[in-house]
Every structure is written in structure tokens, then in C-alpha cells.
């Protein structure tokens, strides 16, 4: 933990230091990419591209915030290792991590801070409640924003050209959850939400879908995103005898809630959205979570072509498991940088139109945006908690699944074998070295491709 | 009826924890007129120390009961040290400063302790090892567990012990004397510095105990868990009449029950207009009403012989 913290401290310090000295201007187009291969790297202008990242790094959701940041850090390190060139200049990406404390007020404060720091783009925020007010500031400043985890539909419905997300929104998720509840044979449900933009949003959508499916909503109760005691509301719910309790909120509340349900002798099933679909939920809820269901937007990592590889990289780098949104945040960074490459510019105004046209084959699937900035398709996968692990049940709806299916089948097997090989080699230093060599090679290849792409565009 | 009974049980357990924490606030306030806002953080550290020690011992193969008691002992010692240190570092140098100054250092210490805990234990939620066997009881349709019984019984015993200490021992007499007038108490041969230190140390030991209870009850812990708990306990102390031992206990239990009933019935009472997210309002409305009619709290008239 201490090691991890010092890494954080270092990266923060580094970001600050870079922020202070990294105010280089956009290179003149005159520094032409005429002969990129011939020019010595020392002569090339190096520009620092600052990407803001905002998530709660303190408070009850700090573990999720750290997870998001790790996703972004991983993406940025890989990009820097590739040594990208955009607009003829060598690009060095810098992450400006901010702590929004999952608080809408603080979210706007750090958003303003990022705008003032003239970041080239923003990844985040984590929560819908912070993302929505912050998106106005980014929109006013013309800074593209891609959230990997804000799922409240409002975020992209405000008409901001700068707002994007790479995760299915709550309308899609709540709807699928409602249908799933009906499929499970629930006749009556109780709904609890944590009054956050996310929790309330997904609970409302769930209610609509559940009622449409003929399920009776027998109780509606509320808590908050800092609570640990739910016995009072659960006792009340118990008296209405629902078949299922739906919780719109995060794992830090969901886990204890499931446990307290058990303490009170409530037999109803527990169902939740992506906020409780985490290892943390099972750790906190213990045996009470066994056999309960939750949903995640997208397709499970291990079912995706690049999923196992990403998981392996992540575990190796940070020594912790992926909590939740890290792959999405990773993809958000990649999509943003991909747009910069296609626009051949890191200037927000110039590459923004390219973001909407993205068709990026990322870890979480092929990412394409619709006209408002929501990810197209948007499959929802159901999971069951079993023996301390999330067990994949099924994927409901979404064109995303179809889009990645072929790719997954084609490369899935080879990726899987590669991943196992890498995992086996985990402790073997010699093999590790070869792997690093391979990575460098890969990076070089990707870099070459990028240059080729840029040239072709010209 | 079984629902009502269940809510009372929920409230009683929650309230016992509030009461135990509230005692720490009220003891310090009674003697020094200072609100030690870092008290909630001491509770948090108590929980986290117990988790660390107990988990380590369990891993080493020590029986559960021994590991649990060792964890409790370690956390009580750690919290006593922190309480003593807090007073020496943050409050004693400001003994003669205006009243607002120590209040600010108190809030500062609260933030410092939280951040230290974040550095030491990390940001993640931690699970508390299950110390007591999971036994469920049922009474007239209401469910409760062995842990809940333990919490109510242990808080009751601890609070009675504290009352005995304050009203039956020499140290208690010194405390009461210091509370009434530190200078005069000094003249009478009472070492008021030592008495104040003792108040902090005892309050912190209670906080450690409360921390262990919170841990065993919810089975989770987090570096920010102390803040809200501290605030609620402070409210309970004010409700009962801050500075008064019996008041803190009654206030704590009352607040717990009001909260539980509030969350359970506010929706029905207002015809669905107000939901359970207004449960805190329910508690604070009661607080305001009590303070309007009795500004010194429920047991306020006894401030003369406050601990």
C-alpha cells in the first residue's frame, strides 16, 4: 500500500512539475512531417499533451476512483512508450489526476481547474453526479470529455458537443435489469436507491421496465452514498414481502445491505446494476451475496478479444485486480488519442469532430458514438455472484456484441493462449524480458502504423 | 407490531453505539468545555487497529476468541495513546486560548487522523473478521443476532462502569471538581492536567470499544467511517445535554430509535410525500424541538454536577 501511495505521490508530483513547465505551444505546422524518418528525434519538437482525469480519490468510492485512474495511467504509459507523433511533433502525454470526491460541487471545482490548466481533453468523471455539472464547463471551454463510467442518460442529453461516454447508459441498463427481474419470475419488487444521479437514474429506469413487465413495485426506499446502516429501511421493506430487492447505488452500500438483508431474515433476491458488480461488493457482503445477480454494461472482459491481455497487463502493473471501470477508462483515453491521430492535431477544437466519428477497436469492444455521444450498441451482461467470483450468465441485447463476436472468435483463442503463456511466465525473469521485448516491438509496429496512417491521410 | 419491534431493536443497537461514542464527547466537554471533533476518528482507528491485529493473529493460527480479545486490547491501548497524544499536542498548548481556537485544532486533528489512516490502511473498505458466531434469534416476529445482543449488553455494562468511576472513585471526584472549577480544584490539590489527560484517555478507550462494536456489527470498516458516526454521536450528546453522562447515554439511545422509526414510518406518516431519505431530518427535527423547549438538552438541569 505504501509503495502504491508513493507511486501516486510521485505521479502527482510529476504531473504538477510537468504542468508547471509543460506550457509549450502547439508546434508550427512548418516543423513539417516531410521526412519524419530522416529527422533525428532530438530535433523534433516534443509537445506535452495534458489529459485531465477526475474521479473520487478519497471517500467511500476511492477504491473505484483509483481503479479508474489506474486504467488511465496504463493507457498513457503505453501511448508514451509508443512515442506517437501528431502533427509532426513528438507527443508526450501527461495525466492530470484530480480528486472530485464524488461530490458535484467538488466536481465543478476540479473541472474548472482542469479547464484553467488548458488540458487537451478530459477523461471522466467517474460518477454521473459529478460528470453532469462538469460537462457544462468542458463544453464552454470546448474541451472534449469522455467518461468511462458515468451512465446517467442526462449526461449526453444536454446537447453538448464535447460530451461522450464509452459505456452503455442507465436507460439501456435499467431496462435490461427490469426485463431480467421479470425473467427470474419476480412478481413484486422493492426499490432502494442512494439518491445519487446514478442510483436514482438506474432505479427509475428499472422501475419503468419492471412495471412494463407486469411486476408490482411494493416499496420504494432511499439511502445515501455514505450510509452503512440499512436495517430501518430493510425492516420496512420486509413487511411488504417483495420477491426481489433492487438497489440503485454503489458497492460500498450494496455489500452491507445484502448482509443486513440476511440478518433480518429477508428471503428476497438482491439485484443491482454495475455499481455493485464488483469484487468489493462480494468482499463486503460475504455469504449474503451468494447467488444474487448484477449487471454490467458491455461484454465480459474474458469474452472479448483483448480482455484477458488487458487484465494481465493491469494485474502485472498495479498488483491489484480490476475493480470495475478501468478497461472503459483505458478505452476512453485510447479513443481520445485515436481521434487526435486522425485529426492530426492535439488541439481540442481540431480533433473534437473526429471523436464523434470514432470507430475504435478497444478492449471493451468496438467503440462508435451515436449523434449525442453515447456509445452505439450498448450490450448489458448479467452476472451471478458465486464463491466470491462474478459468474457470467448472459448478455442481453446490443449490437456491440455482434460487432465484436467475429473478432473475438478469430483472435480469442490465440489471445487466450498468449495470456496463459504470459501468466505462466509471471515469475520467470527471462521470459519476462522477452515479453517486454515483444511489447516494444508491438509498440514500434503500432507507431509505424500510426505514421503510415498519417501519411496516407496527407 | 413485529415491524415496530424490529425497528426498536434496530434503533436500540444503533443507539447503544451512539451512546458509547457520545460519552467521549460529553466527558471532555464536561471537564474542559471543549468539543473534541477528532473523537469520531479515534473510533475509526480503534476499528482499523482491531482488524489488523485480529486478522494477523487469526492468520497465525491463534484461536478466534483470543485473537478477538487481543485485537480489542490492542485497539484500546492504541486509542488511549492517541487520546493522550491529541490532548498533549492539540489542546493543552491552547488551554488558555479563546474557545474557538481548540475547536479549530480539533477539526484539524480529525482531518490529520483521517489522512494518516488512509495512508496506513488505504482507501479500500476492509472486512472485519467475524468474531462472534452467527446466531439468529427470533422474538415475536423480530429477528436479532448475537452481535446485537452483545452490543447492547456491553454498552450497558461499560456505561454503568463509567458512572461508578465518576461518582464513586477518587479520580471521578477529581474530575467533577475540575469540571466545576479547574483553578480551585488545583488549589485543593487536584492535578487538573492529569485529570484532563485521564478524561481523554478514558473517552478514547470507550471510543475503541465502540469501534470494535461498529466493526463486528457491520463487518466493514473504512478510513472515513468515523466522521458521520462522530457527528451523530455529537448530536446525541447535545440532545441529552452535553456535559452530562446520563444525558449522553439517553440521547444516544433516543437518537438511534428516532432514526430507525423515522426511516421506517416517515413515508407512511406523510402519505409518501417524504421518503426514507429524510430520516436524518426526522432526527434533527426532534433535536430542534427538544432544544427549543430545553436549550440545555434533555438532562440539562444537572449541568451543575456534570462529569
XYZ file of C-alpha atoms in Angstrom:
765
model
C 0.000 0.000 0.000
C 2.727 2.367 0.903
C 4.537 1.591 -2.292
C 1.354 2.265 -4.208
C 0.887 5.552 -2.443
C 4.354 6.700 -3.156
C 3.701 5.929 -6.797
C 0.622 8.107 -6.605
C 2.556 10.827 -4.871
C 5.253 10.626 -7.489
C 2.853 10.751 -10.373
C 1.055 13.689 -8.808
C 4.350 15.441 -8.252
C 5.384 14.653 -11.774
C 2.106 15.915 -13.142
C 2.481 19.112 -11.184
C 6.045 19.589 -12.286
C 5.108 18.950 -15.888
C 2.113 21.203 -15.579
C 4.438 23.952 -14.474
C 6.988 23.577 -17.221
C 4.906 21.984 -19.917
C 3.299 25.075 -21.343
C 4.856 24.672 -24.714
C 2.921 25.962 -27.650
C 1.391 23.816 -30.310
C 4.166 23.279 -32.858
C 4.010 25.296 -36.024
C 2.969 23.212 -38.977
C 6.188 24.414 -40.543
C 8.041 21.861 -38.443
C 6.915 19.663 -41.232
C 6.418 15.937 -41.256
C 8.026 15.925 -44.676
C 10.721 13.444 -43.830
C 9.807 12.033 -40.449
C 12.099 9.048 -40.782
C 15.159 11.135 -41.606
C 14.783 13.720 -38.877
C 16.693 12.919 -35.733
C 14.438 12.662 -32.677
C 16.367 15.368 -30.876
C 15.460 17.943 -33.465
C 11.798 17.178 -33.349
C 9.685 19.380 -31.147
C 8.218 17.472 -28.267
C 4.914 18.685 -27.011
C 3.227 17.716 -23.852
C -0.422 16.848 -24.176
C -2.245 17.142 -20.919
C -5.205 14.913 -20.292
C -7.298 15.611 -17.231
C -8.706 12.760 -15.205
C -11.304 13.236 -12.491
C -12.644 10.632 -10.075
C -13.146 10.333 -6.323
C -9.738 9.544 -4.833
C -10.958 9.972 -1.278
C -14.206 8.960 0.366
C -16.297 5.814 0.142
C -15.710 5.370 -3.598
C -11.973 5.965 -3.501
C -11.275 2.355 -4.488
C -13.249 2.822 -7.696
C -11.587 6.180 -8.356
C -8.166 4.609 -8.005
C -9.236 1.844 -10.369
C -10.277 4.406 -12.985
C -7.049 6.300 -12.571
C -5.073 3.088 -12.991
C -6.876 2.487 -16.275
C -5.890 5.941 -17.495
C -2.316 5.618 -16.229
C -1.906 2.325 -18.057
C -3.204 3.796 -21.319
C -0.976 6.845 -21.062
C 2.124 4.833 -20.294
C 1.529 2.623 -23.270
C 0.937 5.603 -25.521
C 4.107 7.272 -24.343
C 6.033 4.072 -24.860
C 4.828 4.058 -28.462
C 6.294 7.514 -29.000
C 3.405 8.868 -31.024
C 3.823 11.722 -33.442
C 0.935 14.014 -34.160
C 1.175 16.992 -36.459
C 4.870 16.405 -36.875
C 5.694 16.697 -33.221
C 6.640 14.049 -30.768
C 3.846 13.733 -28.269
C 4.251 13.088 -24.622
C 1.026 12.524 -22.739
C 0.626 13.723 -19.176
C -2.177 12.769 -16.879
C -3.525 15.450 -14.593
C -5.339 13.442 -11.941
C -7.930 15.272 -9.884
C -9.984 14.177 -6.903
C -13.631 15.173 -7.260
C -14.664 13.331 -4.076
C -17.780 12.072 -5.889
C -19.234 15.435 -4.907
C -20.964 17.539 -7.581
C -19.588 20.770 -6.037
C -16.050 19.469 -5.934
C -16.572 18.044 -9.416
C -17.172 21.516 -10.799
C -14.195 22.909 -8.902
C -11.764 20.372 -10.317
C -13.362 20.752 -13.751
C -12.625 24.472 -13.639
C -9.111 23.654 -12.502
C -8.600 21.376 -15.495
C -10.049 23.981 -17.840
C -7.685 26.586 -16.377
C -4.775 24.195 -16.814
C -5.712 24.125 -20.515
C -5.918 20.365 -20.758
C -6.317 18.925 -24.242
C -9.036 16.552 -23.142
C -10.742 15.152 -20.078
C -11.252 11.530 -19.110
C -14.006 11.168 -16.539
C -15.612 11.842 -14.257
C -16.453 8.603 -12.529
C -19.867 9.462 -11.130
C -22.822 10.736 -13.081
C -23.456 13.292 -10.342
C -20.089 14.936 -10.923
C -19.901 14.352 -14.663
C -23.101 16.205 -15.487
C -22.288 19.584 -13.885
C -18.659 19.348 -15.008
C -19.646 18.662 -18.616
C -21.027 22.202 -18.887
C -17.631 23.684 -18.040
C -15.829 21.466 -20.533
C -18.404 22.255 -23.177
C -17.990 26.002 -22.626
C -14.242 25.630 -22.930
C -14.593 23.351 -25.959
C -12.683 20.529 -24.327
C -13.675 17.005 -25.366
C -14.732 14.828 -22.452
C -15.041 11.065 -22.486
C -16.369 9.327 -19.416
C -15.732 5.662 -18.918
C -18.337 5.215 -16.249
C -20.959 7.990 -15.990
C -24.090 6.181 -17.044
C -26.882 8.649 -16.275
C -28.680 9.409 -19.561
C -28.742 13.150 -18.816
C -25.009 13.471 -19.377
C -25.253 13.195 -23.149
C -28.756 14.630 -23.450
C -27.754 18.177 -22.625
C -26.756 18.898 -26.198
C -23.050 19.352 -25.511
C -20.868 18.531 -28.468
C -17.974 17.703 -26.171
C -19.663 15.001 -24.068
C -19.018 11.352 -24.860
C -19.153 8.102 -22.976
C -17.840 4.673 -23.785
C -20.298 2.800 -21.587
C -23.961 1.969 -22.088
C -26.229 4.377 -20.234
C -28.747 3.680 -17.492
C -31.744 3.685 -19.804
C -30.333 0.660 -21.538
C -29.145 -0.953 -18.332
C -32.229 -0.265 -16.208
C -34.432 -1.609 -18.959
C -32.491 -4.850 -19.227
C -32.473 -5.246 -15.447
C -36.244 -4.862 -15.339
C -36.665 -7.464 -18.045
C -34.239 -9.737 -16.243
C -36.213 -9.442 -12.995
C -39.357 -10.479 -14.835
C -37.499 -13.388 -16.402
C -36.409 -14.513 -12.944
C -40.062 -14.815 -12.045
C -40.266 -11.849 -9.675
C -43.858 -10.714 -9.139
C -43.174 -7.909 -6.686
C -40.091 -5.781 -6.115
C -38.842 -3.219 -3.633
C -36.583 -0.486 -4.978
C -33.855 1.245 -2.996
C -31.676 3.983 -4.403
C -28.891 6.099 -2.972
C -30.256 9.418 -4.288
C -27.189 9.975 -6.424
C -27.665 10.848 -10.093
C -26.544 7.339 -10.986
C -28.546 5.446 -8.372
C -31.713 7.402 -8.904
C -31.400 7.198 -12.690
C -30.936 3.473 -12.882
C -33.634 2.835 -10.272
C -36.129 4.923 -12.259
C -35.375 3.057 -15.463
C -35.615 -0.245 -13.633
C -38.991 0.748 -12.247
C -40.330 1.630 -15.686
C -39.158 -1.627 -17.193
C -40.368 -3.689 -14.237
C -43.812 -2.116 -14.294
C -43.988 -2.586 -18.049
C -43.237 -6.258 -17.491
C -46.119 -6.521 -15.044
C -44.093 -6.526 -11.829
C -45.599 -4.764 -8.844
C -43.389 -2.238 -7.038
C -44.348 -2.716 -3.403
C -41.888 -0.380 -1.691
C -39.579 2.494 -2.594
C -36.922 3.404 -0.062
C -33.909 5.648 -0.090
C -30.480 5.800 1.443
C -27.357 7.815 0.696
C -23.944 7.066 -0.694
C -22.258 7.260 2.712
C -24.603 5.099 4.753
C -23.664 1.833 6.460
C -26.898 1.057 8.264
C -29.901 -0.057 6.241
C -31.774 -2.012 8.866
C -34.528 0.555 9.243
C -35.454 0.686 5.562
C -34.936 -3.053 5.134
C -37.254 -3.747 8.057
C -39.896 -1.694 6.342
C -39.290 -3.482 3.062
C -39.560 -6.815 4.849
C -43.125 -6.009 5.834
C -44.093 -5.646 2.163
C -42.681 -9.110 1.324
C -41.176 -8.473 -2.119
C -39.714 -11.262 -4.272
C -36.748 -9.104 -5.157
C -34.971 -6.006 -3.896
C -33.383 -3.774 -6.487
C -30.612 -1.451 -5.381
C -29.506 1.542 -7.430
C -26.172 2.513 -5.938
C -22.579 1.532 -5.349
C -20.857 -1.498 -3.833
C -19.885 0.181 -0.559
C -23.574 0.357 0.345
C -24.795 -2.667 -1.578
C -22.498 -5.129 0.217
C -23.549 -4.263 3.760
C -27.144 -4.016 2.539
C -27.106 -7.591 1.270
C -25.613 -8.703 4.566
C -28.211 -6.854 6.617
C -30.974 -8.342 4.480
C -29.743 -11.738 5.575
C -29.523 -10.661 9.231
C -33.138 -9.561 9.128
C -34.223 -12.855 7.606
C -35.309 -11.322 4.306
C -35.609 -14.037 1.695
C -35.959 -11.739 -1.316
C -33.355 -11.799 -4.083
C -30.956 -8.905 -4.456
C -30.405 -7.276 -7.832
C -28.201 -4.330 -8.749
C -26.532 -2.533 -11.613
C -22.899 -2.006 -12.461
C -22.234 -0.089 -9.229
C -22.446 -3.295 -7.210
C -20.951 -5.611 -9.834
C -17.528 -5.535 -8.194
C -15.240 -7.819 -6.187
C -15.598 -5.280 -3.375
C -19.322 -5.959 -3.178
C -18.696 -9.624 -2.513
C -15.975 -8.866 -0.012
C -18.297 -6.564 1.915
C -21.433 -8.627 1.567
C -19.840 -12.006 2.303
C -22.011 -15.081 2.008
C -25.126 -12.925 1.675
C -24.135 -12.099 -1.906
C -24.014 -15.727 -2.986
C -26.369 -16.451 -5.852
C -27.501 -12.841 -6.311
C -27.410 -11.078 -9.665
C -25.994 -7.862 -11.053
C -25.391 -6.350 -14.451
C -22.511 -4.682 -16.244
C -22.655 -2.696 -19.433
C -20.742 -4.271 -22.235
C -19.486 -7.767 -22.709
C -17.353 -9.569 -20.096
C -13.645 -8.955 -20.371
C -12.774 -12.608 -20.808
C -15.226 -12.853 -23.687
C -13.505 -10.015 -25.523
C -10.597 -10.474 -27.847
C -8.312 -8.148 -25.929
C -9.817 -8.653 -22.495
C -7.531 -11.289 -20.962
C -4.486 -9.471 -22.269
C -5.633 -6.244 -20.659
C -6.387 -7.946 -17.371
C -2.937 -9.455 -17.366
C -1.242 -6.144 -18.090
C -3.280 -4.416 -15.406
C -2.576 -7.017 -12.733
C 1.092 -7.005 -13.522
C 1.426 -3.251 -13.438
C -0.603 -2.451 -10.344
C -0.618 -5.714 -8.445
C -4.357 -5.397 -7.830
C -7.425 -6.723 -9.574
C -9.538 -4.576 -11.837
C -12.409 -3.276 -9.752
C -14.827 -2.107 -12.354
C -14.360 0.623 -14.910
C -10.611 0.526 -15.585
C -10.971 -1.084 -19.045
C -13.523 1.556 -20.027
C -11.336 4.398 -18.834
C -8.419 2.846 -20.677
C -10.504 2.767 -23.845
C -11.689 6.334 -23.266
C -8.072 7.520 -23.320
C -7.340 5.422 -26.391
C -10.391 6.728 -28.268
C -9.408 10.300 -27.487
C -5.839 9.810 -28.658
C -7.033 7.893 -31.705
C -9.170 10.906 -32.618
C -6.156 13.185 -32.200
C -4.198 10.995 -34.549
C -6.916 11.001 -37.163
C -7.280 14.766 -36.902
C -3.510 15.081 -36.868
C -3.831 17.633 -34.119
C -3.973 17.678 -30.368
C -5.917 20.913 -30.272
C -9.351 20.339 -28.773
C -11.156 22.349 -31.433
C -9.471 20.437 -34.225
C -9.808 16.871 -33.056
C -13.246 17.168 -31.463
C -15.126 16.483 -34.726
C -13.084 13.311 -35.084
C -14.165 11.948 -31.699
C -17.749 11.601 -32.890
C -16.550 9.706 -35.951
C -14.538 7.215 -33.917
C -14.581 3.582 -34.795
C -12.046 2.242 -32.380
C -11.477 -1.408 -31.665
C -10.808 -1.216 -27.952
C -10.554 -3.563 -25.028
C -14.263 -3.264 -24.279
C -15.372 -3.737 -27.876
C -15.694 -1.604 -30.974
C -16.444 1.925 -29.886
C -18.636 4.070 -32.084
C -20.686 7.031 -30.954
C -24.214 7.989 -31.885
C -25.247 11.580 -32.584
C -25.438 12.586 -28.892
C -22.194 10.937 -27.851
C -23.471 7.692 -26.384
C -21.698 4.516 -27.318
C -23.556 2.593 -30.010
C -24.991 -0.791 -29.288
C -24.579 -0.955 -25.589
C -24.930 -4.557 -24.598
C -25.717 -5.386 -20.978
C -24.357 -8.545 -19.396
C -25.825 -10.269 -16.388
C -23.654 -11.839 -13.726
C -24.184 -14.016 -10.704
C -22.068 -13.847 -7.552
C -20.705 -17.295 -6.918
C -17.994 -18.361 -4.494
C -16.529 -14.866 -4.281
C -16.416 -14.529 -8.059
C -18.633 -12.987 -10.685
C -20.047 -15.665 -12.892
C -21.146 -14.612 -16.347
C -24.777 -15.506 -17.035
C -25.817 -13.937 -20.311
C -25.610 -10.860 -22.470
C -28.832 -9.029 -23.211
C -29.280 -7.000 -26.360
C -26.806 -4.710 -28.016
C -25.224 -4.632 -31.436
C -21.871 -4.276 -29.752
C -21.856 -7.982 -29.046
C -22.433 -8.837 -32.675
C -19.744 -6.429 -33.743
C -17.093 -7.938 -31.539
C -18.185 -11.507 -31.920
C -16.264 -12.248 -35.089
C -13.168 -10.553 -33.870
C -13.458 -12.375 -30.589
C -13.773 -15.708 -32.282
C -10.935 -15.055 -34.635
C -8.412 -13.819 -32.140
C -9.935 -15.055 -28.923
C -8.164 -18.389 -28.880
C -4.763 -17.080 -29.747
C -5.153 -14.238 -27.254
C -6.176 -16.708 -24.594
C -3.223 -18.989 -25.170
C -0.913 -15.993 -25.226
C -2.395 -14.756 -21.982
C -1.967 -18.104 -20.262
C 1.568 -18.325 -21.514
C 2.286 -14.888 -20.122
C 0.635 -15.780 -16.852
C 2.731 -18.928 -16.581
C 5.808 -16.914 -17.221
C 4.852 -14.477 -14.471
C 7.782 -15.309 -12.224
C 10.234 -16.224 -14.900
C 12.552 -13.290 -15.368
C 13.999 -14.489 -18.640
C 10.599 -14.850 -20.217
C 9.543 -11.561 -18.755
C 12.353 -9.929 -20.661
C 11.229 -11.474 -23.919
C 7.749 -10.260 -23.222
C 8.989 -6.746 -22.703
C 10.885 -7.082 -25.956
C 7.678 -8.151 -27.639
C 5.842 -5.208 -26.199
C 8.440 -2.832 -27.520
C 8.186 -4.489 -30.888
C 4.432 -4.174 -30.768
C 4.691 -0.555 -29.790
C 7.116 0.106 -32.607
C 4.752 -1.576 -35.015
C 1.816 0.466 -33.815
C 3.902 3.607 -34.065
C 4.874 2.775 -37.610
C 1.254 2.134 -38.475
C 0.256 5.435 -36.997
C 2.854 7.260 -39.073
C 1.674 5.381 -42.138
C -1.887 6.353 -41.376
C -0.932 9.968 -41.005
C 0.997 9.942 -44.272
C -1.867 8.275 -46.086
C -4.198 10.926 -44.820
C -1.982 13.614 -46.215
C -46.314 -4.950 15.541
C -43.375 -7.192 14.722
C -42.143 -4.487 12.373
C -42.373 -1.899 15.116
C -40.479 -4.181 17.473
C -37.853 -4.815 14.816
C -37.382 -1.083 14.320
C -36.999 -0.607 18.073
C -34.326 -3.313 18.139
C -32.547 -1.730 15.159
C -32.645 1.622 16.903
C -31.553 0.295 20.260
C -28.430 -1.322 18.818
C -27.529 1.703 16.741
C -28.299 3.939 19.708
C -26.053 1.964 22.060
C -23.144 2.630 19.743
C -24.043 6.320 19.525
C -24.274 6.470 23.303
C -20.843 4.964 23.821
C -19.266 7.431 21.410
C -21.311 10.315 22.817
C -19.821 9.621 26.264
C -16.408 10.548 24.904
C -17.692 13.900 23.672
C -19.572 14.649 26.802
C -16.744 13.762 29.220
C -14.315 16.083 27.501
C -16.896 18.830 27.141
C -17.965 18.471 30.756
C -14.442 18.955 32.042
C -12.938 21.409 29.588
C -15.850 22.928 27.672
C -14.167 21.674 24.505
C -15.799 19.748 21.696
C -13.277 17.164 20.595
C -14.274 16.747 16.966
C -11.476 14.255 16.441
C -13.295 11.753 18.650
C -15.052 10.047 15.737
C -11.650 9.466 14.165
C -10.453 7.733 17.325
C -13.362 5.315 16.911
C -12.296 4.673 13.326
C -8.702 3.983 14.322
C -9.970 1.652 17.031
C -11.821 -0.395 14.422
C -8.938 -0.496 11.975
C -6.357 -1.475 14.614
C -8.609 -4.320 15.720
C -8.954 -5.552 12.157
C -5.210 -5.546 11.606
C -4.278 -7.238 14.878
C -7.082 -9.782 14.812
C -6.540 -10.746 11.188
C -2.813 -11.176 11.796
C -3.407 -13.376 14.814
C -6.048 -15.447 13.047
C -3.632 -15.986 10.200
C -1.009 -17.108 12.717
C -3.405 -19.755 13.933
C -4.448 -18.169 17.217
C -7.991 -19.174 18.283
C -10.716 -16.723 17.317
C -11.674 -15.688 20.834
C -8.078 -14.965 21.850
C -7.393 -13.103 18.619
C -10.517 -11.032 19.092
C -9.653 -10.115 22.662
C -6.070 -9.304 21.696
C -7.400 -7.109 18.901
C -9.690 -5.345 21.329
C -6.860 -4.885 23.813
C -4.518 -3.538 21.150
C -7.104 -1.103 19.879
C -7.941 0.139 23.382
C -4.235 0.744 24.053
C -3.713 2.418 20.690
C -6.714 4.676 21.138
C -5.715 5.612 24.678
C -2.319 6.613 23.356
C -3.932 8.650 20.590
C -6.340 10.317 23.018
C -3.496 11.227 25.340
C -1.389 12.457 22.428
C -4.252 14.509 20.998
C -4.676 16.347 24.250
C -0.940 16.993 24.627
C -0.389 18.110 21.050
C -3.567 19.867 20.030
C -5.375 21.028 23.155
C -3.007 21.537 26.093
C -0.958 24.280 24.401
C -4.236 26.097 23.809
C -5.633 25.663 27.293
C -5.899 29.403 27.825
C -6.646 30.383 24.245
C -10.068 31.643 23.160
C -12.647 28.847 22.920
C -12.765 28.808 19.148
C -9.067 28.029 18.763
C -9.116 24.485 20.187
C -12.275 23.839 18.184
C -10.332 24.526 15.030
C -7.389 22.362 16.068
C -9.937 19.649 16.857
C -11.249 19.724 13.308
C -7.668 19.850 12.066
C -6.737 16.793 14.110
C -9.764 14.999 12.708
C -8.521 15.580 9.175
C -4.956 14.626 10.135
C -6.080 11.350 11.708
C -8.241 10.503 8.708
C -5.374 11.023 6.347
C -2.954 9.065 8.496
C -5.450 6.214 8.493
C -5.772 6.493 4.720
C -2.009 6.227 4.346
C -1.705 3.305 6.736
C -4.794 1.284 5.799
C -5.561 2.503 2.312
C -8.728 3.714 0.695
C -10.457 0.398 0.319
C -13.176 -0.890 2.537
C -11.913 -3.543 4.898
C -13.854 -6.507 6.113
C -13.986 -7.163 9.802
C -13.292 -10.767 10.785
C -16.459 -12.337 12.225
C -15.631 -12.536 15.926
C -18.929 -13.843 17.182
C -20.739 -16.863 15.817
C -23.698 -16.006 13.628
C -26.603 -16.919 15.879
C -30.018 -15.606 14.974
C -32.800 -15.242 17.466
C -36.427 -14.580 16.827
C -38.752 -12.926 19.254
C -42.367 -12.071 18.413
C -41.521 -11.939 14.718
C -38.476 -9.713 15.126
C -35.031 -11.022 14.226
C -31.852 -10.205 16.056
C -28.358 -11.612 16.215
C -25.878 -12.464 18.956
C -23.796 -9.469 17.896
C -26.690 -7.124 18.558
C -27.261 -8.579 21.992
C -23.555 -8.265 22.734
C -23.525 -4.616 21.684
C -26.418 -3.620 23.914
C -25.124 -5.596 26.912
C -21.524 -4.426 26.636
C -22.518 -0.782 26.184
C -24.827 -1.023 29.169
C -22.098 -2.518 31.343
C -19.486 -0.021 30.166
C -21.739 2.933 30.804
C -22.572 1.712 34.302
C -18.872 1.229 34.920
C -18.191 4.790 33.856
C -20.897 6.158 36.127
C -19.357 4.232 39.039
C -15.956 5.621 38.134
C -17.144 9.198 38.064
C -19.337 9.099 41.157
C -17.593 6.526 43.370
C -13.846 6.923 42.902
C -11.267 9.498 43.828
C -10.436 10.110 40.169
C -14.109 10.677 39.498
C -14.314 13.166 42.298
C -11.275 14.964 40.909
C -12.958 15.028 37.511
C -16.097 16.543 38.895
C -14.075 19.082 40.828
C -12.092 20.074 37.737
C -15.321 20.362 35.793
C -16.704 22.821 38.292
C -13.624 24.992 38.520
C -10.153 23.926 37.382
C -8.297 26.655 39.307
C -9.998 25.953 42.592
C -9.582 22.212 42.036
C -5.870 22.842 41.540
C -5.729 24.741 44.806
C -7.383 21.803 46.528
C -4.542 19.554 45.423
C -6.145 18.147 42.276
C -3.710 17.844 39.410
C -6.089 19.145 36.772
C -3.702 18.381 33.904
C -3.648 14.763 34.920
C -7.425 14.714 35.308
C -7.915 16.139 31.840
C -5.497 13.612 30.383
C -7.423 10.886 32.193
C -10.685 12.095 30.674
C -9.200 11.923 27.192
C -7.695 8.504 27.801
C -10.918 7.044 29.219
C -13.021 8.618 26.474
C -10.675 7.152 23.866
C -10.847 3.705 25.432
C -14.636 3.896 25.133
C -14.204 5.006 21.541
C -12.029 1.959 20.858
C -14.718 -0.260 22.328
C -17.372 1.452 20.224
C -15.135 0.992 17.201
C -14.881 -2.741 17.790
C -18.660 -2.904 18.144
C -19.266 -0.998 14.932
C -16.808 -3.322 13.256
C -18.408 -6.537 14.478
C -21.879 -5.196 13.695
C -21.430 -4.018 10.121
C -18.345 -6.143 9.441
C -16.868 -3.367 7.359
C -14.515 -0.514 8.102
C -13.179 2.432 6.197
C -10.947 5.364 6.993
C -13.869 7.787 6.784
C -16.312 5.796 8.870
C -15.621 7.895 11.975
C -16.782 11.210 10.622
C -20.508 10.620 10.296
C -20.568 8.443 13.395
C -18.841 11.229 15.349
C -21.325 13.786 14.098
C -24.293 11.657 15.063
C -22.816 10.919 18.473
C -22.187 14.604 18.992
C -25.816 15.261 18.118
C -26.822 12.606 20.626
C -24.704 14.279 23.292
C -26.345 17.637 22.603
C -29.783 16.031 22.596
C -29.177 14.560 26.021
C -27.487 17.686 27.365
C -23.791 17.897 26.589
C -21.550 17.507 29.590
C -23.964 15.160 31.271
C -23.183 11.419 31.386
C -26.732 10.147 31.726
C -27.774 12.617 29.060
C -25.253 11.242 26.571
C -26.494 7.706 27.119
C -30.161 8.615 26.877
C -29.505 10.912 23.937
C -27.627 8.204 22.061
C -30.254 5.546 22.503
C -33.039 8.010 21.779
C -31.356 9.196 18.597
C -30.901 5.620 17.400
C -34.541 4.795 17.980
C -35.783 8.034 16.437
C -33.730 7.364 13.347
C -34.993 3.839 12.955
C -38.617 4.803 13.484
C -38.163 7.848 11.286
C -36.844 5.797 8.393
C -39.500 3.171 8.933
C -42.550 5.344 9.278
C -41.885 8.752 7.752
C -43.244 7.582 4.399
C -46.482 6.307 5.921
C -46.910 9.331 8.166
C -46.601 11.817 5.324
C -48.538 9.689 2.837
C -45.449 9.089 0.724
C -44.620 12.793 0.476
C -41.376 12.362 2.394
C -39.376 9.179 1.894
C -36.792 7.412 3.989
C -34.063 9.710 2.685
C -35.493 12.255 5.113
C -34.683 10.088 8.124
C -31.952 12.467 9.236
C -34.435 15.327 9.113
C -36.622 13.361 11.446
C -33.777 13.066 13.943
C -32.829 16.716 13.667
C -36.395 17.960 13.957
C -36.623 16.137 17.261
C -33.311 17.705 18.278
C -34.521 21.192 17.392
C -37.803 20.734 19.216
C -36.021 19.498 22.329
C -33.544 22.364 22.246
C -36.342 24.900 21.738
C -38.036 23.866 24.942
C -34.940 22.774 26.837
C -31.928 24.607 25.411
C -29.519 22.671 27.613
C -30.762 19.287 26.374
C -32.919 16.639 27.962
C -30.828 16.238 31.097
C -29.530 19.762 31.021
C -30.573 20.815 34.512
C -27.919 18.606 36.002
C -25.070 20.542 34.433
C -24.018 21.582 37.916
C -22.730 18.124 38.647
C -21.582 17.262 35.178
C -18.685 14.906 34.915
